[in-house]
PDB file of C-alpha atoms in Angstrom:
ATOM      1  CA  MET V   1      17.082   3.694 -11.591  1.00 47.00           C
ATOM      2  CA  THR V   2      18.808   0.636  -9.846  1.00 49.00           C
ATOM      3  CA  ARG V   3      16.682  -1.821  -8.481  1.00 55.00           C
ATOM      4  CA  THR V   4      18.111  -4.019  -5.221  1.00 66.00           C
ATOM      5  CA  THR V   5      16.797  -7.710  -4.812  1.00 69.00           C
ATOM      6  CA  PRO V   6      14.575  -7.607  -1.723  1.00 70.00           C
ATOM      7  CA  GLU V   7      15.854 -10.101   0.892  1.00 88.00           C
ATOM      8  CA  PRO V   8      14.266 -13.389   1.040  1.00 88.00           C
ATOM      9  CA  ARG V   9      12.406 -12.964   4.179  1.00 89.00           C
ATOM     10  CA  THR V  10      10.767  -9.237   2.871  1.00 88.00           C
ATOM     11  CA  ALA V  11      10.108 -10.934  -1.116  1.00 88.00           C
ATOM     12  CA  ARG V  12       8.235 -13.550   0.606  1.00 92.00           C
ATOM     13  CA  THR V  13       6.076 -11.345   3.002  1.00 93.00           C
ATOM     14  CA  ARG V  14       5.339  -9.322   0.266  1.00 92.00           C
ATOM     15  CA  ALA V  15       4.680 -11.969  -1.736  1.00 91.00           C
ATOM     16  CA  ARG V  16       1.732 -13.017   0.439  1.00 94.00           C
ATOM     17  CA  LEU V  17       0.575  -9.806   1.133  1.00 95.00           C
ATOM     18  CA  ARG V  18      -0.252  -9.378  -2.176  1.00 92.00           C
ATOM     19  CA  GLN V  19      -1.511 -12.848  -2.998  1.00 92.00           C
ATOM     20  CA  ALA V  20      -3.956 -12.161  -0.386  1.00 95.00           C
ATOM     21  CA  LEU V  21      -4.997  -8.824  -1.009  1.00 93.00           C
ATOM     22  CA  LEU V  22      -5.561 -10.478  -4.926  1.00 90.00           C
ATOM     23  CA  ASP V  23      -7.715 -13.496  -3.715  1.00 91.00           C
ATOM     24  CA  ALA V  24      -9.868 -11.035  -1.374  1.00 93.00           C
ATOM     25  CA  CYS V  25     -10.324  -8.134  -4.183  1.00 90.00           C
ATOM     26  CA  ALA V  26     -11.243 -11.471  -6.437  1.00 87.00           C
ATOM     27  CA  GLU V  27     -14.430 -11.645  -3.872  1.00 90.00           C
ATOM     28  CA  ARG V  28     -14.806  -7.850  -3.124  1.00 91.00           C
ATOM     29  CA  PRO V  29     -13.850  -4.538  -3.506  1.00 91.00           C
ATOM     30  CA  LEU V  30     -10.862  -2.671  -2.753  1.00 91.00           C
ATOM     31  CA  ALA V  31     -13.062  -0.594  -0.807  1.00 92.00           C
ATOM     32  CA  GLU V  32     -14.263  -3.358   1.743  1.00 94.00           C
ATOM     33  CA  VAL V  33     -11.240  -5.101   2.266  1.00 94.00           C
ATOM     34  CA  SER V  34      -9.604  -4.133   5.912  1.00 94.00           C
ATOM     35  CA  VAL V  35      -5.681  -4.582   7.122  1.00 95.00           C
ATOM     36  CA  ALA V  36      -7.266  -6.512   9.530  1.00 95.00           C
ATOM     37  CA  ALA V  37      -9.066  -9.098   7.332  1.00 94.00           C
ATOM     38  CA  LEU V  38      -5.882  -9.010   5.086  1.00 94.00           C
ATOM     39  CA  VAL V  39      -3.269  -9.853   7.461  1.00 96.00           C
ATOM     40  CA  ARG V  40      -5.534 -12.985   8.957  1.00 96.00           C
ATOM     41  CA  ARG V  41      -5.163 -14.090   5.079  1.00 95.00           C
ATOM     42  CA  ALA V  42      -1.634 -13.544   4.591  1.00 95.00           C
ATOM     43  CA  GLY V  43      -1.175 -14.904   8.275  1.00 95.00           C
ATOM     44  CA  ILE V  44       0.991 -12.200   9.259  1.00 94.00           C
ATOM     45  CA  GLY V  45       1.243  -9.362  11.959  1.00 93.00           C
ATOM     46  CA  ARG V  46      -1.021  -6.383  11.527  1.00 94.00           C
ATOM     47  CA  ALA V  47       2.850  -4.094  12.774  1.00 95.00           C
ATOM     48  CA  THR V  48       4.195  -6.340   9.677  1.00 94.00           C
ATOM     49  CA  PHE V  49       1.808  -5.366   7.184  1.00 95.00           C
ATOM     50  CA  TYR V  50       2.926  -1.623   8.053  1.00 95.00           C
ATOM     51  CA  VAL V  51       6.196  -2.013   7.366  1.00 94.00           C
ATOM     52  CA  HIS V  52       6.386  -3.118   4.372  1.00 94.00           C
ATOM     53  CA  TYR V  53       3.168  -0.713   2.942  1.00 94.00           C
ATOM     54  CA  ALA V  54       1.570   2.912   4.514  1.00 94.00           C
ATOM     55  CA  ASP V  55      -1.905   1.368   3.122  1.00 94.00           C
ATOM     56  CA  LEU V  56      -3.763  -1.096   1.446  1.00 93.00           C
ATOM     57  CA  GLU V  57      -3.641   1.254  -1.632  1.00 92.00           C
ATOM     58  CA  ALA V  58      -0.419   1.129  -1.806  1.00 93.00           C
ATOM     59  CA  LEU V  59      -0.313  -2.535  -1.201  1.00 93.00           C
ATOM     60  CA  ALA V  60      -2.664  -2.834  -4.050  1.00 92.00           C
ATOM     61  CA  VAL V  61      -0.443  -1.125  -6.382  1.00 91.00           C
ATOM     62  CA  ASP V  62       2.443  -3.302  -5.630  1.00 90.00           C
ATOM     63  CA  ALA V  63      -0.005  -6.109  -6.591  1.00 88.00           C
ATOM     64  CA  CYS V  64      -1.072  -4.939  -9.986  1.00 87.00           C
ATOM     65  CA  ALA V  65       2.585  -4.089 -10.251  1.00 83.00           C
ATOM     66  CA  ASP V  66       2.938  -6.830 -12.499  1.00 79.00           C
ATOM     67  CA  VAL V  67      -0.151  -5.723 -15.070  1.00 78.00           C
ATOM     68  CA  VAL V  68       2.445  -2.324 -15.630  1.00 80.00           C
ATOM     69  CA  ARG V  69       5.755  -4.941 -16.083  1.00 82.00           C
ATOM     70  CA  ASP V  70       2.908  -7.273 -18.702  1.00 80.00           C
ATOM     71  CA  ALA V  71       2.037  -3.976 -20.468  1.00 81.00           C
ATOM     72  CA  VAL V  72       5.263  -2.546 -21.159  1.00 80.00           C
ATOM     73  CA  ASP V  73       6.344  -5.453 -22.277  1.00 82.00           C
ATOM     74  CA  ALA V  74       3.270  -6.552 -24.366  1.00 78.00           C
ATOM     75  CA  LEU V  75       3.959  -3.332 -26.022  1.00 78.00           C
ATOM     76  CA  HIS V  76       7.487  -4.031 -26.849  1.00 77.00           C
ATOM     77  CA  ALA V  77       7.524  -7.436 -27.833  1.00 73.00           C
ATOM     78  CA  TRP V  78       7.667  -7.350 -31.656  1.00 68.00           C
ATOM     79  CA  ARG V  79      10.959  -6.169 -33.793  1.00 69.00           C
ATOM     80  CA  GLY V  80      11.744  -5.559 -37.290  1.00 70.00           C
ATOM     81  CA  ARG V  81       8.638  -3.395 -39.023  1.00 75.00           C
ATOM     82  CA  PRO V  82       5.209  -4.037 -37.382  1.00 76.00           C
ATOM     83  CA  ASP V  83       2.034  -5.074 -38.859  1.00 81.00           C
ATOM     84  CA  PRO V  84       0.210  -2.020 -38.719  1.00 85.00           C
ATOM     85  CA  VAL V  85      -3.491  -3.417 -38.227  1.00 91.00           C
ATOM     86  CA  HIS V  86      -2.994  -6.595 -35.832  1.00 91.00           C
ATOM     87  CA  ALA V  87      -1.566  -5.545 -32.614  1.00 90.00           C
ATOM     88  CA  PRO V  88       1.108  -8.769 -31.644  1.00 88.00           C
ATOM     89  CA  PRO V  89       0.180 -12.061 -29.704  1.00 88.00           C
ATOM     90  CA  ALA V  90       1.725 -10.465 -26.666  1.00 87.00           C
ATOM     91  CA  LEU V  91      -1.083  -7.490 -26.554  1.00 89.00           C
ATOM     92  CA  ARG V  92      -3.497  -9.292 -27.354  1.00 92.00           C
ATOM     93  CA  ALA V  93      -2.755 -12.197 -24.600  1.00 91.00           C
ATOM     94  CA  PHE V  94      -2.405  -9.040 -22.182  1.00 90.00           C
ATOM     95  CA  PHE V  95      -5.672  -7.537 -22.953  1.00 93.00           C
ATOM     96  CA  ALA V  96      -7.442 -10.787 -22.955  1.00 93.00           C
ATOM     97  CA  GLY V  97      -6.141 -11.463 -19.538  1.00 91.00           C
ATOM     98  CA  LEU V  98      -7.021  -8.698 -17.403  1.00 90.00           C
ATOM     99  CA  ALA V  99     -10.763  -9.997 -16.698  1.00 88.00           C
ATOM    100  CA  PRO V 100      -9.674 -11.958 -13.177  1.00 86.00           C
ATOM    101  CA  HIS V 101      -8.509  -8.897 -11.818  1.00 89.00           C
ATOM    102  CA  ALA V 102     -10.524  -6.326 -14.036  1.00 90.00           C
ATOM    103  CA  THR V 103     -12.661  -4.698 -10.684  1.00 91.00           C
ATOM    104  CA  LEU V 104      -9.182  -4.246  -8.433  1.00 92.00           C
ATOM    105  CA  TYR V 105      -7.598  -2.260 -11.842  1.00 92.00           C
ATOM    106  CA  ARG V 106     -10.895   0.269 -12.126  1.00 93.00           C
ATOM    107  CA  THR V 107     -10.606   1.068  -8.976  1.00 92.00           C
ATOM    108  CA  LEU V 108      -6.380   1.601  -9.660  1.00 93.00           C
ATOM    109  CA  LEU V 109      -6.754   2.782 -12.838  1.00 94.00           C
ATOM    110  CA  THR V 110      -9.771   6.202 -13.476  1.00 95.00           C
ATOM    111  CA  PRO V 111     -10.646   6.747 -16.712  1.00 97.00           C
ATOM    112  CA  GLY V 112      -8.165   8.595 -18.613  1.00 95.00           C
ATOM    113  CA  GLY V 113      -5.572   6.631 -17.235  1.00 94.00           C
ATOM    114  CA  GLY V 114      -4.910   8.756 -14.290  1.00 95.00           C
ATOM    115  CA  GLY V 115      -4.956   6.766 -10.821  1.00 94.00           C
ATOM    116  CA  PRO V 116      -1.901   5.504  -8.715  1.00 93.00           C
ATOM    117  CA  LEU V 117      -1.813   2.653 -11.191  1.00 92.00           C
ATOM    118  CA  GLY V 118      -2.383   4.950 -13.937  1.00 93.00           C
ATOM    119  CA  ARG V 119       0.622   6.825 -12.573  1.00 93.00           C
ATOM    120  CA  VAL V 120       3.076   3.600 -12.389  1.00 91.00           C
ATOM    121  CA  LEU V 121       1.912   2.782 -15.773  1.00 90.00           C
ATOM    122  CA  HIS V 122       2.595   6.276 -17.509  1.00 94.00           C
ATOM    123  CA  ARG V 123       6.376   6.692 -15.834  1.00 93.00           C
ATOM    124  CA  ASP V 124       7.051   3.140 -16.197  1.00 91.00           C
ATOM    125  CA  LEU V 125       5.633   3.317 -20.545  1.00 90.00           C
ATOM    126  CA  ARG V 126       7.381   6.157 -21.013  1.00 94.00           C
ATOM    127  CA  ALA V 127      10.830   5.389 -19.805  1.00 94.00           C
ATOM    128  CA  ARG V 128      11.071   2.357 -22.513  1.00 90.00           C
ATOM    129  CA  SER V 129       9.412   3.922 -24.695  1.00 89.00           C
ATOM    130  CA  LEU V 130      11.836   7.149 -24.212  1.00 92.00           C
ATOM    131  CA  ALA V 131      14.672   4.544 -24.655  1.00 91.00           C
ATOM    132  CA  GLU V 132      13.855   2.548 -27.360  1.00 86.00           C
ATOM    133  CA  ARG V 133      13.168   6.388 -29.572  1.00 85.00           C
ATOM    134  CA  GLU V 134      16.610   7.418 -27.994  1.00 89.00           C
ATOM    135  CA  LEU V 135      18.489   4.285 -29.080  1.00 88.00           C
ATOM    136  CA  ALA V 136      16.929   4.696 -32.516  1.00 82.00           C
ATOM    137  CA  GLY V 137      18.001   8.276 -32.434  1.00 84.00           C
ATOM    138  CA  ALA V 138      14.858   9.618 -32.708  1.00 82.00           C
ATOM    139  CA  ALA V 139      14.862  13.776 -32.448  1.00 81.00           C
ATOM    140  CA  ASP V 140      11.027  13.451 -31.180  1.00 89.00           C
ATOM    141  CA  ALA V 141      12.336  10.892 -28.523  1.00 90.00           C
ATOM    142  CA  PRO V 142      10.752  12.477 -25.351  1.00 93.00           C
ATOM    143  CA  LEU V 143       7.246  13.499 -27.176  1.00 93.00           C
ATOM    144  CA  VAL V 144       6.380  10.367 -28.569  1.00 91.00           C
ATOM    145  CA  ALA V 145       7.610   8.954 -25.475  1.00 92.00           C
ATOM    146  CA  SER V 146       4.607  10.708 -23.503  1.00 95.00           C
ATOM    147  CA  ALA V 147       2.090  10.256 -25.896  1.00 93.00           C
ATOM    148  CA  VAL V 148       2.480   6.274 -26.446  1.00 91.00           C
ATOM    149  CA  ALA V 149       2.396   6.287 -22.659  1.00 93.00           C
ATOM    150  CA  ALA V 150      -0.988   8.552 -22.199  1.00 95.00           C
ATOM    151  CA  THR V 151      -2.353   7.495 -25.448  1.00 95.00           C
ATOM    152  CA  PHE V 152      -2.157   3.348 -23.908  1.00 92.00           C
ATOM    153  CA  ALA V 153      -3.078   4.730 -20.447  1.00 94.00           C
ATOM    154  CA  GLY V 154      -5.679   6.198 -21.279  1.00 96.00           C
ATOM    155  CA  VAL V 155      -7.636   3.793 -24.099  1.00 96.00           C
ATOM    156  CA  LEU V 156      -6.677   0.987 -21.673  1.00 95.00           C
ATOM    157  CA  ALA V 157      -8.405   2.603 -18.430  1.00 96.00           C
ATOM    158  CA  ASP V 158     -11.159   3.934 -20.680  1.00 97.00           C
ATOM    159  CA  TRP V 159     -11.602  -0.044 -22.093  1.00 97.00           C
ATOM    160  CA  LEU V 160     -11.908  -1.379 -18.431  1.00 96.00           C
ATOM    161  CA  HIS V 161     -14.508   0.995 -17.324  1.00 97.00           C
ATOM    162  CA  GLY V 162     -16.673   0.405 -20.144  1.00 96.00           C
ATOM    163  CA  LEU V 163     -16.043   3.756 -22.539  1.00 97.00           C
ATOM    164  CA  ILE V 164     -14.807   1.726 -25.293  1.00 97.00           C
ATOM    165  CA  ASP V 165     -17.012  -1.299 -26.519  1.00 97.00           C
ATOM    166  CA  ALA V 166     -14.447  -3.600 -27.951  1.00 97.00           C
ATOM    167  CA  ARG V 167     -13.587  -7.343 -26.870  1.00 96.00           C
ATOM    168  CA  SER V 168     -10.047  -7.718 -25.765  1.00 95.00           C
ATOM    169  CA  ASP V 169      -8.696  -8.401 -29.315  1.00 96.00           C
ATOM    170  CA  GLU V 170     -10.284  -5.630 -30.659  1.00 97.00           C
ATOM    171  CA  VAL V 171      -8.745  -3.133 -27.767  1.00 96.00           C
ATOM    172  CA  ALA V 172      -5.733  -4.726 -28.609  1.00 94.00           C
ATOM    173  CA  ASP V 173      -5.678  -4.236 -32.407  1.00 96.00           C
ATOM    174  CA  GLN V 174      -7.085  -0.442 -32.030  1.00 96.00           C
ATOM    175  CA  VAL V 175      -4.403   0.564 -29.406  1.00 94.00           C
ATOM    176  CA  TRP V 176      -1.902  -0.828 -31.436  1.00 92.00           C
ATOM    177  CA  GLN V 177      -2.907   0.999 -34.648  1.00 93.00           C
ATOM    178  CA  LEU V 178      -3.023   4.617 -32.590  1.00 92.00           C
ATOM    179  CA  LEU V 179       1.104   3.503 -31.291  1.00 88.00           C
ATOM    180  CA  VAL V 180       2.104   2.599 -34.543  1.00 87.00           C
ATOM    181  CA  ALA V 181       0.871   5.402 -35.972  1.00 88.00           C
ATOM    182  CA  LEU V 182       2.612   7.693 -33.421  1.00 86.00           C
ATOM    183  CA  HIS V 183       5.687   6.236 -33.853  1.00 80.00           C
ATOM    184  CA  ALA V 184       5.639   6.420 -37.715  1.00 77.00           C
ATOM    185  CA  SER V 185       5.076  10.367 -36.559  1.00 69.00           C
ATOM    186  CA  ARG V 186       8.341  12.484 -37.839  1.00 60.00           C
TER     187      ARG V 186
END
């Protein structure tokens, strides 16, 4: 999939909207944020909002897309033979850094890894995992890529929703061990 770089004005407008949403959601749940209040905070017109986003959920998923990119990068931030017990530092840092916007992530990522953010996470993680497995010549690439994406999205969502009782470093190590086992399967 080819991505084009948006023109600078579009990029600035979207950045202002994303930041306004993150700031608003730090104060109240997404369900209590209105488009009117958001555009005032961002300093743009309501019509401009709708040029860029269909609704607040679409903006929220876009604003949280960085967490998806960070997760995918954190899972692939190692080279060579992985430590089967301890997660790479990037994965530990990823889990530790979720706290500031955890409420918003819980809104968009339902238990089990569903929801709009879960779908984006699954799609992007599966694509990255599939590409790496195919590059390595693994015959089971589609199966393992799907399992990796589902496992990570599910564990992340369940942890954010309090269904897994663990500190951020503990859950990073635990999900890492599951993913290493999936990759080791033949």
